[in-house]
Amino acid sequence: MRRSIVPSDDDRYSSATTATGRSRTRRWSAVELIITEKDNAARRIADILSGGTYDSSRENGVNVYEWGGKRCVGLSGHVVGVDFPPEYSDWRDVEPVELIDASVEKTPTKENIVATLRLLARRAERVTIATDYDREGELIGKEAYDIVRNVDEDVPIRRVRFSSITENEVQQAFDEPDDLDFDLAAAGEARQIIDLIWGAALTRFLSLSAGQLGEDFISVGRVQSPTLKLIVDREREIEAFDPEDYWELFADLQKDETSFEAQYFYRDEDDNEAERVWEEAVADEVYETFSERDAVTVVDVNRRTRTDTPPTPFNTTQFIRAASSLGYSAKRAMSIAEDLYTAGYITYPRTDNTVYPDDLDPEELLDDFVGHTTLGESAESLLEADEITPTEGDEETTDHPPIHPTGEIPARGDISDDEWEIFELVVRRFFATVAEAAVWEHLKVVAEVDDYRLKANGKRLVEPGYHDVYPYFSTSENYVPDVDEGEELALSDVELEAKETQPPRRYGQSRLIETMEELGIGTKSTRHDILEKLYDRGYVESDPPRPTRLAMAVVEAAEDYADRVVSEEMTAQLEADMDAIASGEATLDDVTDESREMLEEIFANLAESRDEIGDQLRKSLKDDKRLGPCPECGEDLLVRRSRHGSYFVGCDGYPDCEFTLPLPSTGKPLIMEETCDEHDLHHVKMLAGRQTFVHGCPLCKAEDAGEGPIIGDCPECGEGSATTESSRDEGGETAEEGGELAIKTLQSGSRLVGCTRYPDCEYSLPLPRRGEIEVTDEYCDEHDLPELVVHSGDEPWELGCPICNYQEFQARESESGSDLESLDGIGAKTVEKLADAGIEDLEDLTAADPDAVAEDVDGVSADRVRSWQAKA
DNA sequence: GCAAGGTC
């Protein structure tokens, strides 16, 4: 039976559209099969080679593009992955050291794509591999090659290479096809094997030694561990930092009506200009000298112009850096860039290249923006230049062009504000790279009293150049007036500032990514993912990332026993080895065998220290949960998790000390650096996506909770209540009676009227979350409680007696039902779960971030939340 | 349950 590639009827995504709108005529003769790295590339190549006349259909959910005897299909990066055979999969049954000599297998990871590829390969007369033009692309191409060979031993397979998907490059590549570079692919394969063996063996060893086998395993890897060491080393510097006192002197100088700031400086022993004075006595002497005078003499005026060259084209790292100065995390910036790329507005966002290809015609691209409401003016001004020469960076690669706009411009309403902001950044960066340089004028004035000198540095932007089209860099000026040598200037406001040297700053996310690039670890596509991994593994917290005690212990253990895996040199060596394989000087086996031997040696040393390492890791895991001293016994309080999974604060002295404190039910607790002055306990932040909030010191919170005005007796257990009457009859203990109602604020921030005998008496009435609550003198006749007034917004809201208010509320509810339950497709169970996550009504629901909700609430997907929001 | 590298 002939197998058809016509999509099956039950594939709801199936489509068979014609780019030209013509009806489709399928040719069943054998065809040429073109394989690309991704669907996007497949479509664009089909478009170029077919002149826009391709048909598209879907097979197993994979797009297939077809035209005159050719089919083109995109992979999704690697469609097979390396792993150990299944008998190695139980961590407890296999000694980690055994993984070193275990075989490594390749298995399909994207079954549908592999199946489609096999199907198409059977029908192919010739196969052309058109994956990305870099090492990993060669390996992905080799993987496709193996799949094709598996179904057809003889079909000719060739390779084409191009560094940007433009008409010229693609046509040229197909005119001069080449063969697959098996050595280059083998180089990539060696990396896969070495990364898997080192990563898996060491990860399992550390996890087993610390008894961390669940989802909280302790990971190590060639890229993540040196990155973590960067963060840990910086933290060590910060912890070891010893601040030093110094002084700086500032004064105001005046020329006519204009005053400007000047700073004291001197020449240090190396004859460099220095501003910091390290001895207090010297600082005082300088201060006295200046404060006794009311004028200084100008002794030097230095004016020079400086050219400020426009920035180079965006590669991934520089793009992330620019986006981070707009407040985007690396992850978010990349995610938006990927969306803009998929939608066709910008070029591929994962690139090392900083040199535009010859194919890019800047004027043509600028033309696309002419007439645009917000971007047009800049483009038009740039087109006025006589000649346009784009800037170039140092790195020129074959993979992809630098990130630039495609010329396709989204309508403002088609994309979100964030997407637009990032799109505009990419557009303006392109503008900047073809713009003129800016020119600054610097004016330095030096004035003197006795032997002491003041300087003022002025700067003025004379030619704004590229800053006109790229407003992301500061162009702030500092005005210093024109003065002449020998001129006297009035002196006032002399101030001596006592300061302290500061510890080095933590790496920010974009600085880390830049440093990784400099050290050659990770790739353009993975560096930001590696940072995410460090967060996921519990190695870093907050932003900028701060290492946990666990991270410090892992780095320490690695430094002691497996130094290679925390050093960037492992990558440097691997790169050299891969080059050797690619050039035929070494084989895959040479390199992987040597690597295995090195790891064997490491394990020989590790074995004896397994318990010691485990103890150290366990201790640091506990330190990461430490809040500070227990007020009852002096041991430490720890963040713990109950059997039901909820978090609370318990004492390390348990069971001797049973002291506990509650934590809010929403989110995952994060122990902050900040501590409480009163209790010496670390503050706690509850991480819950968009609903993340700072809980503060849990002891303060516990003490505050329940404090609030008493408004009357509890109707359930207070004076005159039915319970009190009956327990009196039975001679019950009076100590458990006489509850009163108080206005309480809970840790979650919500408020209620509750019984002072909580938790023995659970009587409570709801109160609004916002606004100040006033207790008036007017009393409700029926319930003997004061009327309440809520002050929020312009109009105070008379809530009245809280019991009457609640009864009215209940009456309304029973009429209409909960407003969440009014939505189609939402059940009572879900309403309950949503409420636990802090979403109590429609208003909360529409304001919530669907992804955060999906993360917090079991069984609810982000798409489902979006559908509710649409209905609401 | 492990890595890092593609891609979505």
Short mmCIF file of C-alpha atoms in Angstrom, two decimals, chain A residues 573-747:
data_model
loop_
_atom_site.label_atom_id
_atom_site.label_comp_id
_atom_site.label_asym_id
_atom_site.label_seq_id
_atom_site.Cartn_x
_atom_site.Cartn_y
_atom_site.Cartn_z
CA GLN A 573 39.57 22.18 26.75
CA LEU A 574 36.43 20.67 25.27
CA GLU A 575 36.38 23.35 22.58
CA ALA A 576 39.98 22.53 21.72
CA ASP A 577 39.19 18.83 21.61
CA MET A 578 36.17 19.46 19.42
CA ASP A 579 38.29 21.48 17.03
CA ALA A 580 40.69 18.56 16.88
CA ILE A 581 37.86 16.18 16.02
CA ALA A 582 36.44 18.58 13.45
CA SER A 583 39.81 18.92 11.73
CA GLY A 584 40.43 15.19 11.78
CA GLU A 585 43.35 15.36 14.22
CA ALA A 586 41.51 13.34 16.83
CA THR A 587 38.56 11.00 16.90
CA LEU A 588 35.42 11.07 19.01
CA ASP A 589 36.68 8.04 20.92
CA ASP A 590 40.09 9.60 21.64
CA VAL A 591 38.40 12.55 23.25
CA THR A 592 35.62 10.79 25.14
CA ASP A 593 37.96 8.06 26.41
CA GLU A 594 40.35 10.62 27.83
CA SER A 595 37.46 12.45 29.45
CA ARG A 596 36.20 9.21 30.99
CA GLU A 597 39.62 8.55 32.48
CA MET A 598 39.68 11.96 34.11
CA LEU A 599 36.30 11.37 35.65
CA GLU A 600 37.41 7.94 36.89
CA GLU A 601 40.21 9.64 38.82
CA ILE A 602 37.81 12.11 40.33
CA PHE A 603 35.57 9.30 41.51
CA ALA A 604 38.52 7.48 43.04
CA ASN A 605 38.99 10.45 45.37
CA LEU A 606 35.32 11.11 45.93
CA ALA A 607 34.46 7.65 47.20
CA GLU A 608 36.12 8.02 50.62
CA SER A 609 34.61 11.42 51.28
CA ARG A 610 31.06 10.60 50.43
CA ASP A 611 29.74 10.88 54.00
CA GLU A 612 31.66 14.03 54.72
CA ILE A 613 30.33 15.70 51.55
CA GLY A 614 26.82 14.52 52.33
CA ASP A 615 26.97 15.99 55.85
CA GLN A 616 28.15 19.31 54.53
CA LEU A 617 25.40 19.47 51.91
CA ARG A 618 22.70 18.49 54.40
CA LYS A 619 23.91 21.14 56.81
CA SER A 620 23.75 23.86 54.18
CA LEU A 621 20.30 22.75 53.06
CA LYS A 622 19.19 23.30 56.65
CA ASP A 623 20.99 26.66 56.84
CA ASP A 624 18.92 27.80 53.87
CA LYS A 625 15.81 27.31 55.98
CA ARG A 626 17.15 29.09 59.07
CA LEU A 627 15.29 32.22 60.20
CA GLY A 628 17.01 33.10 63.49
CA PRO A 629 16.73 32.39 67.22
CA CYS A 630 13.65 30.76 68.73
CA PRO A 631 12.15 33.11 71.37
CA GLU A 632 11.41 30.15 73.65
CA CYS A 633 14.53 28.01 73.66
CA GLY A 634 17.30 29.80 71.74
CA GLU A 635 17.71 27.11 69.10
CA ASP A 636 17.04 28.28 65.55
CA LEU A 637 13.67 28.63 63.91
CA LEU A 638 13.38 26.92 60.55
CA VAL A 639 10.95 27.12 57.67
CA ARG A 640 9.33 23.71 57.56
CA ARG A 641 6.72 21.91 55.56
CA SER A 642 3.81 20.07 57.09
CA ARG A 643 2.64 16.66 55.93
CA HIS A 644 -0.09 18.41 53.97
CA GLY A 645 2.50 20.45 52.12
CA SER A 646 1.81 23.79 53.78
CA TYR A 647 4.69 25.86 55.12
CA PHE A 648 5.16 26.95 58.73
CA VAL A 649 7.93 28.04 61.08
CA GLY A 650 9.12 25.42 63.54
CA CYS A 651 11.98 25.13 66.01
CA ASP A 652 15.15 23.15 65.37
CA GLY A 653 14.82 22.01 69.02
CA TYR A 654 11.66 20.05 68.20
CA PRO A 655 10.41 17.82 69.84
CA ASP A 656 11.86 19.38 73.02
CA CYS A 657 10.63 22.78 71.88
CA GLU A 658 7.25 22.90 70.20
CA PHE A 659 7.27 26.58 69.30
CA THR A 660 5.70 27.29 65.91
CA LEU A 661 4.59 30.28 63.88
CA PRO A 662 2.20 30.30 60.94
CA LEU A 663 3.09 31.34 57.38
CA PRO A 664 0.63 32.57 54.76
CA SER A 665 -1.03 29.83 52.75
CA THR A 666 -0.32 31.43 49.36
CA GLY A 667 3.08 30.94 47.76
CA LYS A 668 6.45 29.45 48.55
CA PRO A 669 8.45 31.12 51.32
CA LEU A 670 11.75 32.82 50.45
CA ILE A 671 14.03 33.83 53.30
CA MET A 672 15.20 37.37 52.69
CA GLU A 673 18.54 38.89 53.69
CA GLU A 674 16.86 41.57 55.78
CA THR A 675 16.32 40.80 59.46
CA CYS A 676 13.89 42.07 62.07
CA ASP A 677 15.48 44.49 64.56
CA GLU A 678 13.30 43.29 67.37
CA HIS A 679 13.49 39.51 66.98
CA ASP A 680 16.62 39.04 64.86
CA LEU A 681 14.61 36.86 62.49
CA HIS A 682 14.96 37.01 58.72
CA HIS A 683 12.02 38.47 56.85
CA VAL A 684 10.05 36.12 54.66
CA LYS A 685 8.73 36.76 51.16
CA MET A 686 5.98 34.62 49.71
CA LEU A 687 6.69 33.77 46.08
CA ALA A 688 3.44 33.35 44.17
CA GLY A 689 4.00 34.74 40.68
CA ARG A 690 2.26 38.05 40.34
CA GLN A 691 0.81 37.74 43.84
CA THR A 692 4.24 37.61 45.44
CA PHE A 693 4.38 39.69 48.61
CA VAL A 694 6.68 40.37 51.53
CA HIS A 695 5.31 38.78 54.67
CA GLY A 696 8.02 40.26 56.90
CA CYS A 697 9.11 38.89 60.28
CA PRO A 698 6.81 35.96 61.10
CA LEU A 699 7.05 36.64 64.84
CA CYS A 700 6.03 40.29 64.45
CA LYS A 701 3.18 39.14 62.22
CA ALA A 702 2.00 36.61 64.76
CA GLU A 703 2.12 39.21 67.50
CA ASP A 704 0.24 41.74 65.39
CA ALA A 705 -2.41 39.30 64.31
CA GLY A 706 -5.52 39.53 66.41
CA GLU A 707 -4.50 42.83 67.89
CA GLY A 708 -7.22 45.29 67.22
CA PRO A 709 -10.14 46.89 68.99
CA ILE A 710 -12.56 44.67 70.91
CA ILE A 711 -16.05 45.51 69.70
CA GLY A 712 -18.26 43.28 71.80
CA ASP A 713 -19.04 39.78 73.03
CA CYS A 714 -18.75 36.72 70.85
CA PRO A 715 -22.26 35.51 69.99
CA GLU A 716 -21.05 31.89 70.16
CA CYS A 717 -19.02 31.72 73.34
CA GLY A 718 -19.18 35.17 74.95
CA GLU A 719 -21.23 36.52 77.85
CA GLY A 720 -24.91 35.82 77.34
CA SER A 721 -24.42 33.43 74.46
CA ALA A 722 -26.20 30.08 74.27
CA THR A 723 -22.96 28.17 74.73
CA THR A 724 -22.10 30.06 77.89
CA GLU A 725 -25.53 29.45 79.31
CA SER A 726 -25.36 25.73 78.65
CA SER A 727 -21.80 25.25 79.85
CA ARG A 728 -22.70 27.08 83.01
CA ASP A 729 -25.54 24.66 83.47
CA GLU A 730 -23.11 21.84 83.08
CA GLY A 731 -20.58 23.50 85.32
CA GLY A 732 -18.06 23.88 82.51
CA GLU A 733 -14.79 25.70 83.04
CA THR A 734 -15.21 29.44 82.84
CA ALA A 735 -11.65 29.92 81.57
CA GLU A 736 -12.77 28.65 78.20
CA GLU A 737 -15.62 31.07 77.93
CA GLY A 738 -16.23 34.76 77.66
CA GLY A 739 -14.86 35.18 74.15
CA GLU A 740 -14.96 38.68 72.72
CA LEU A 741 -15.03 39.90 69.16
CA ALA A 742 -12.02 41.82 67.87
CA ILE A 743 -11.05 43.29 64.52
CA LYS A 744 -8.18 41.16 63.25
CA THR A 745 -5.74 41.37 60.36
CA LEU A 746 -4.40 38.03 59.13
CA GLN A 747 -0.96 37.34 57.66
#
